[in-house]
Short mmCIF file of C-alpha atoms in Angstrom, two decimals:
data_model
loop_
_atom_site.label_atom_id
_atom_site.label_comp_id
_atom_site.label_asym_id
_atom_site.label_seq_id
_atom_site.Cartn_x
_atom_site.Cartn_y
_atom_site.Cartn_z
CA GLY A 215 0.29 -0.41 -0.21
CA SER A 216 1.45 3.51 0.62
CA SER A 217 3.16 2.59 3.95
CA LYS A 218 7.09 3.70 3.60
CA ASP A 219 7.62 1.97 7.06
CA ILE A 220 10.52 -0.81 6.81
CA GLY A 221 8.82 -2.92 9.08
CA THR A 222 5.42 -2.76 8.33
CA ILE A 223 6.55 -3.94 4.58
CA SER A 224 8.60 -6.75 5.32
CA SER A 225 5.66 -8.27 7.47
CA ARG A 226 3.28 -8.29 4.84
CA MET A 227 5.62 -9.90 1.99
CA PRO A 228 3.74 -12.75 -0.01
CA ASP A 229 5.87 -16.01 1.13
CA LEU A 230 4.74 -19.46 0.37
CA SER A 231 5.56 -22.25 2.39
CA GLU A 232 6.81 -25.39 0.56
CA THR A 233 3.27 -26.88 0.31
CA GLY A 234 2.00 -23.74 -1.15
CA GLY A 235 -1.56 -24.15 -0.42
CA ARG A 236 -4.91 -21.07 -1.03
CA VAL A 237 -2.57 -18.50 0.56
CA ASN A 238 -1.58 -14.51 -0.88
CA ARG A 239 -4.88 -14.12 -2.70
CA VAL A 240 -5.31 -10.58 -3.58
CA GLY A 241 -8.53 -8.13 -4.78
CA PHE A 242 -8.67 -5.28 -6.92
CA THR A 243 -10.69 -2.23 -6.42
CA ARG A 244 -11.96 0.09 -9.48
CA ILE A 245 -11.64 3.64 -8.93
CA GLU A 246 -13.95 5.42 -10.28
CA ARG A 247 -14.02 9.05 -11.69
CA SER A 248 -17.40 11.70 -12.21
CA GLY A 249 -18.67 14.98 -12.78
CA VAL A 250 -21.39 16.66 -13.77
CA ILE A 251 -21.66 18.23 -17.18
CA SER A 252 -23.77 21.58 -18.28
CA GLU A 253 -25.07 23.47 -21.07
CA TYR A 254 -24.00 27.21 -21.17
CA GLY A 255 -25.42 30.13 -23.61
CA PHE A 256 -26.18 34.09 -24.04
CA PHE A 257 -27.94 35.82 -26.81
CA THR A 258 -28.27 39.61 -27.64
CA GLU A 259 -30.78 41.15 -29.82
CA PHE A 260 -30.65 44.09 -32.37
CA SER A 261 -32.39 46.04 -34.40
CA GLU A 262 -32.49 46.23 -38.64
CA ASP A 263 -31.77 50.55 -38.23
CA SER A 264 -28.81 49.89 -35.68
CA MET A 265 -27.03 47.61 -38.25
CA THR A 266 -27.88 50.18 -41.54
CA PHE A 267 -26.80 53.54 -39.58
CA ASP A 268 -24.50 52.83 -37.52
CA THR A 269 -20.73 53.80 -38.24
CA ASP A 270 -19.26 50.95 -37.57
CA SER A 271 -20.25 49.39 -41.14
CA ASP A 272 -18.83 45.30 -39.48
CA LEU A 273 -20.48 45.81 -36.47
CA TYR A 274 -22.44 42.78 -36.94
CA GLY A 275 -19.53 40.98 -37.91
CA HIS A 276 -17.92 42.96 -35.10
CA MET A 277 -20.37 41.60 -32.39
CA SER A 278 -20.22 38.19 -33.52
CA ARG A 279 -16.44 38.24 -32.73
CA GLU A 280 -17.39 39.08 -29.35
CA MET A 281 -19.67 36.65 -28.49
CA LEU A 282 -17.07 33.98 -29.39
CA ILE A 283 -14.68 35.62 -27.52
CA GLY A 284 -17.26 35.89 -24.51
CA ALA A 285 -17.74 32.40 -24.48
CA ASN A 286 -14.24 31.64 -24.43
CA GLN A 287 -13.69 33.43 -21.96
CA ILE A 288 -16.45 31.91 -20.13
CA THR A 289 -15.11 28.09 -20.84
CA GLU A 290 -12.16 30.04 -19.37
CA ASP A 291 -13.54 30.85 -16.15
CA LEU A 292 -15.49 27.64 -15.72
CA LEU A 293 -11.99 25.69 -15.92
CA GLN A 294 -10.38 27.66 -13.09
CA ILE A 295 -12.60 27.25 -10.86
CA ASP A 296 -12.60 23.42 -10.85
CA LEU A 297 -9.22 23.42 -11.05
CA LEU A 298 -8.76 25.82 -7.81
CA SER A 299 -11.67 24.04 -6.60
CA ALA A 300 -10.45 20.06 -7.25
CA ALA A 301 -7.06 20.39 -6.38
CA GLY A 302 -5.34 17.58 -3.71
CA THR A 303 -2.59 18.61 -2.42
CA ILE A 304 -2.89 21.95 -0.15
CA VAL A 305 -0.08 24.79 1.47
CA PHE A 306 -0.70 28.08 2.78
CA GLY A 307 1.29 30.19 3.55
CA GLY A 308 2.21 31.25 6.91
CA THR A 309 1.44 29.81 10.02
CA ALA A 310 -2.66 29.55 8.30
CA THR A 311 -4.15 26.21 8.10
CA SER A 312 -7.28 27.10 6.29
CA VAL A 313 -8.34 30.28 3.69
CA GLY A 314 -10.26 31.58 6.63
CA THR A 315 -7.24 32.05 8.50
CA ILE A 316 -5.00 33.70 5.96
CA THR A 317 -3.68 36.42 7.38
CA GLY A 318 -1.83 39.98 6.67
CA HIS A 319 -0.34 41.13 9.85
CA GLY A 320 1.07 39.44 12.64
CA ALA A 321 4.45 38.04 13.13
CA ASP A 322 4.32 35.17 10.65
CA PRO A 323 1.63 36.78 7.36
CA SER A 324 0.35 34.35 5.23
CA VAL A 325 3.09 34.69 2.61
CA ILE A 326 4.17 31.87 0.55
CA ASN A 327 7.39 31.71 0.57
CA TYR A 328 10.38 29.28 -0.35
CA ALA A 329 10.03 26.68 2.39
CA ASP A 330 6.58 26.32 1.03
CA LEU A 331 7.38 26.05 -2.36
CA LYS A 332 10.15 23.00 -1.73
CA LYS A 333 7.25 21.38 0.35
CA LEU A 334 4.33 21.79 -2.25
CA ALA A 335 7.54 20.08 -5.04
CA ILE A 336 8.53 16.84 -2.23
CA THR A 337 4.79 16.39 -1.78
CA LEU A 338 4.03 16.39 -6.05
CA ASP A 339 7.15 13.94 -5.99
CA ASP A 340 6.11 11.73 -4.35
CA ASN A 341 2.70 11.52 -5.42
CA ARG A 342 4.26 10.43 -8.65
CA THR A 343 3.62 14.09 -10.39
CA PRO A 344 5.44 14.22 -14.56
CA LYS A 345 7.93 17.57 -14.16
CA ASN A 346 6.64 19.64 -17.43
CA THR A 347 10.43 20.85 -18.33
CA LYS A 348 13.49 19.07 -18.48
CA VAL A 349 17.21 20.75 -16.42
CA ILE A 350 17.68 23.71 -18.65
CA LYS A 351 21.85 23.50 -19.42
CA GLY A 352 22.47 27.06 -19.64
CA SER A 353 24.07 27.78 -23.06
CA THR A 354 27.52 30.29 -24.33
CA MET A 355 25.92 33.26 -23.43
CA VAL A 356 28.07 34.87 -20.04
CA ASP A 357 25.52 35.06 -16.95
CA THR A 358 22.88 32.02 -18.40
CA LYS A 359 21.51 30.39 -14.88
CA THR A 360 20.87 27.07 -15.03
CA ILE A 361 17.49 26.27 -13.34
CA ASN A 362 16.17 22.44 -12.02
CA ALA A 363 13.67 20.50 -13.57
CA SER A 364 10.65 22.14 -13.73
CA ARG A 365 6.61 21.96 -13.05
CA ILE A 366 4.57 24.92 -13.92
CA LEU A 367 3.28 27.18 -11.30
CA TYR A 368 -0.23 29.74 -12.64
CA ILE A 369 -0.39 32.44 -10.69
CA GLY A 370 -2.15 35.98 -10.78
CA SER A 371 -0.26 39.63 -11.30
CA GLU A 372 -1.04 40.68 -7.39
CA LEU A 373 1.81 37.68 -6.66
CA GLN A 374 4.27 39.01 -9.13
CA THR A 375 6.53 40.97 -6.60
CA THR A 376 5.68 38.73 -4.15
CA PHE A 377 8.43 36.07 -6.86
CA GLU A 378 10.40 38.72 -8.04
CA ASN A 379 11.73 39.28 -4.01
CA MET A 380 11.59 35.62 -2.39
CA THR A 381 14.70 34.65 -0.85
CA GLN A 382 15.67 32.04 0.31
CA THR A 383 18.67 30.62 3.37
CA ILE A 384 21.43 28.49 2.65
CA GLY A 385 23.47 28.48 5.92
CA ALA A 386 24.08 32.01 6.66
CA LEU A 387 23.07 33.71 4.33
CA THR A 388 20.15 35.08 2.46
CA VAL A 389 19.80 34.67 -1.54
CA ALA A 390 18.14 35.74 -4.11
CA ALA A 391 15.37 32.65 -4.76
CA PHE A 392 13.97 33.45 -7.95
CA VAL A 393 15.68 33.58 -10.96
CA PRO A 394 14.89 35.93 -13.99
CA VAL A 395 13.76 34.48 -17.15
CA ARG A 396 16.14 36.72 -18.80
CA GLN A 397 18.83 34.31 -17.14
CA TYR A 398 18.24 31.52 -18.78
CA ALA A 399 15.99 32.41 -21.77
CA ASP A 400 19.10 32.40 -24.41
CA ALA A 401 18.91 27.94 -22.85
CA THR A 402 15.30 27.37 -23.77
CA THR A 403 11.85 27.71 -25.67
CA ILE A 404 9.66 30.63 -23.30
CA MET A 405 6.39 29.99 -22.21
CA ASN A 406 3.82 33.24 -22.54
CA GLY A 407 3.31 35.01 -19.23
CA GLU A 408 6.43 33.47 -18.14
CA ILE A 409 9.03 35.77 -15.91
CA GLY A 410 11.24 33.22 -13.66
CA SER A 411 11.78 30.49 -11.63
CA VAL A 412 12.25 29.45 -8.20
CA GLY A 413 13.20 26.03 -7.16
CA ASP A 414 10.80 23.73 -9.06
CA PHE A 415 9.06 25.78 -10.64
CA ARG A 416 8.90 27.78 -13.50
CA ILE A 417 6.39 31.02 -13.22
CA ILE A 418 3.95 31.82 -15.16
CA VAL A 419 1.48 34.87 -14.94
CA VAL A 420 -1.61 34.78 -15.67
CA PRO A 421 -3.17 38.37 -15.98
CA ASN A 422 -6.86 37.01 -14.93
CA MET A 423 -6.07 34.62 -12.79
CA LEU A 424 -8.80 34.61 -10.19
CA HIS A 425 -9.38 35.25 -6.74
CA TRP A 426 -11.35 34.75 -3.55
CA ALA A 427 -12.21 38.54 -2.17
CA GLY A 428 -12.12 38.90 1.58
CA ALA A 429 -12.18 35.18 2.70
CA GLY A 430 -9.48 36.03 4.71
CA ALA A 431 -9.13 36.12 8.21
CA THR A 432 -10.91 39.77 9.39
CA ALA A 433 -7.88 43.09 9.04
CA THR A 434 -6.96 45.22 11.43
CA SER A 435 -5.34 48.25 11.48
CA ALA A 436 -1.77 46.65 11.70
CA ASN A 437 -2.64 44.97 8.64
CA LEU A 438 1.46 45.39 7.05
CA GLY A 439 0.47 45.65 3.30
CA TYR A 440 -2.27 43.39 2.00
CA ARG A 441 -4.95 43.48 0.23
CA GLU A 442 -8.09 43.02 1.65
CA THR A 443 -11.62 43.51 1.06
CA ALA A 444 -14.81 44.94 2.82
CA GLY A 445 -12.19 44.19 6.04
CA LYS A 446 -11.23 41.09 5.45
CA TYR A 447 -8.11 39.13 3.60
CA ASP A 448 -8.01 39.09 0.02
CA VAL A 449 -6.72 35.32 -0.43
CA PHE A 450 -5.09 34.80 -3.66
CA PRO A 451 -4.12 30.82 -4.85
CA LEU A 452 -1.32 29.63 -6.73
CA LEU A 453 -1.97 26.59 -8.87
CA VAL A 454 0.39 23.64 -10.46
CA VAL A 455 -2.22 21.57 -12.95
CA GLY A 456 0.03 18.39 -13.20
CA SER A 457 0.07 15.74 -16.66
CA GLU A 458 -2.92 13.61 -16.49
CA SER A 459 -4.92 14.81 -13.81
CA PHE A 460 -7.67 15.72 -15.21
CA ALA A 461 -10.42 16.25 -18.45
CA THR A 462 -13.02 18.75 -19.60
CA VAL A 463 -16.45 17.16 -21.01
CA GLY A 464 -17.46 18.80 -24.23
CA LEU A 465 -20.24 18.10 -26.76
CA GLN A 466 -19.74 18.77 -30.17
CA SER A 467 -22.56 19.71 -33.29
CA SER A 468 -21.98 19.04 -36.22
CA GLY A 469 -21.97 22.31 -38.99
CA LYS A 470 -23.48 22.36 -42.45
CA THR A 471 -19.82 21.04 -43.83
CA GLY A 472 -19.79 18.34 -41.54
CA SER A 473 -17.30 20.15 -39.33
CA LYS A 474 -17.34 19.83 -35.92
CA GLN A 475 -18.48 22.73 -33.44
CA LYS A 476 -17.96 22.83 -29.99
CA PHE A 477 -20.39 26.83 -29.80
CA LYS A 478 -23.88 25.91 -31.32
CA ILE A 479 -24.51 29.38 -32.73
CA ILE A 480 -27.96 30.30 -34.09
CA VAL A 481 -28.41 33.80 -36.25
CA LYS A 482 -32.01 35.11 -37.31
CA LYS A 483 -31.42 38.76 -38.91
CA PRO A 484 -34.24 40.70 -39.20
CA GLY A 485 -36.87 40.69 -42.05
CA GLU A 486 -39.90 39.13 -43.11
CA GLU A 487 -39.34 35.63 -41.59
CA MET A 488 -38.67 37.14 -38.35
CA ALA A 489 -42.11 38.87 -38.77
CA THR A 490 -44.52 38.53 -35.33
CA VAL A 491 -48.01 39.11 -33.94
CA GLN A 492 -45.46 41.39 -31.51
CA ASP A 493 -42.45 42.69 -33.94
CA PRO A 494 -45.48 43.03 -37.37
CA TYR A 495 -42.57 44.33 -38.71
CA GLY A 496 -39.81 42.51 -38.10
CA LYS A 497 -37.23 44.99 -37.38
CA ILE A 498 -35.63 42.75 -34.54
CA GLY A 499 -33.19 39.51 -34.94
CA PHE A 500 -30.51 38.01 -32.61
CA SER A 501 -28.16 35.90 -31.95
CA SER A 502 -26.96 33.50 -29.64
CA ILE A 503 -24.48 30.69 -29.07
CA SER A 504 -24.81 28.22 -26.39
CA PHE A 505 -22.17 25.27 -25.52
CA TRP A 506 -22.01 22.33 -23.22
CA TYR A 507 -18.92 22.37 -20.41
CA GLY A 508 -18.09 19.20 -17.88
CA PHE A 509 -14.90 18.19 -15.62
CA ILE A 510 -13.65 15.29 -13.76
CA ALA A 511 -10.86 15.47 -11.72
CA LEU A 512 -8.96 12.33 -12.73
CA ARG A 513 -5.58 12.50 -10.61
CA PRO A 514 -6.86 15.31 -7.59
CA GLU A 515 -3.37 14.97 -5.86
CA ARG A 516 -1.68 15.82 -9.46
CA LEU A 517 -3.40 19.26 -9.21
CA ALA A 518 -1.71 21.74 -6.05
CA LEU A 519 -2.82 24.94 -4.92
CA GLY A 520 -1.04 27.22 -2.55
CA TYR A 521 -3.15 30.07 -0.57
CA SER A 522 -1.33 33.19 0.55
CA VAL A 523 -2.09 37.25 0.67
CA ALA A 524 -1.10 39.64 -1.96
CA PRO A 525 0.65 43.53 -1.87
CA GLU A 526 -1.08 46.36 -2.46
#
């Protein structure tokens, strides 16, 4: 099982006697994973005159583009919320033990530090979480740094200064733990939003990273300069997504050309076919978009989440 104790493992070795017999019979357990799939959608209405007399000759095209952008943003937010909710490996900054105890005052505020990240990396190693990148060996360029085999860690822009100022203690010395991306960029392919590396993680800043506003402990006048909402500290996540940790579920519909489409779009332009008792002149049209989304956490122990306050 999960034991690492030599005595426990030795006592349970499946020994066989000279006569054999019906001994050491084992069984298997099937682990079932389930998720919820839901349909989402929205629509907009427009008039014939708004299209005819608007100064933007391509107003309808722009409106259609924005609807697709909105649907994609909704899908991304749904996925991010599910990832944050399904994480099975958790670390808290400072002495906090829950989201409600995240604090920004006192002798040990809930700020993620190098030791927390190292503990998180070791736990992910124990959970057999693959590393997404290999060791960067450096190059012939002057001052090029080498960094560890790494996993990708996503943070919001609010935590960028926290990571850039992060330090680690080596003996009696305190040194910078953050390696800026410019110091190893020549030796590897840089990811979109990558700002640098700390320990076993390469840091990606996600501008639209979600957080929990006012979900932490009650803020006081002793606040050391951390963000708060309605008198309570805001809580900011650090997210690591391991390989094969989750799956999304969606339904695709066949388009007129037989191609698969994630979004189902219905457009009815103003005209005679839109005339009804409520709109006898057929002056109003609409455009709607709908889609399915579902999430299944396959290996939640490979989804890691850290909680921290962020400086104002």
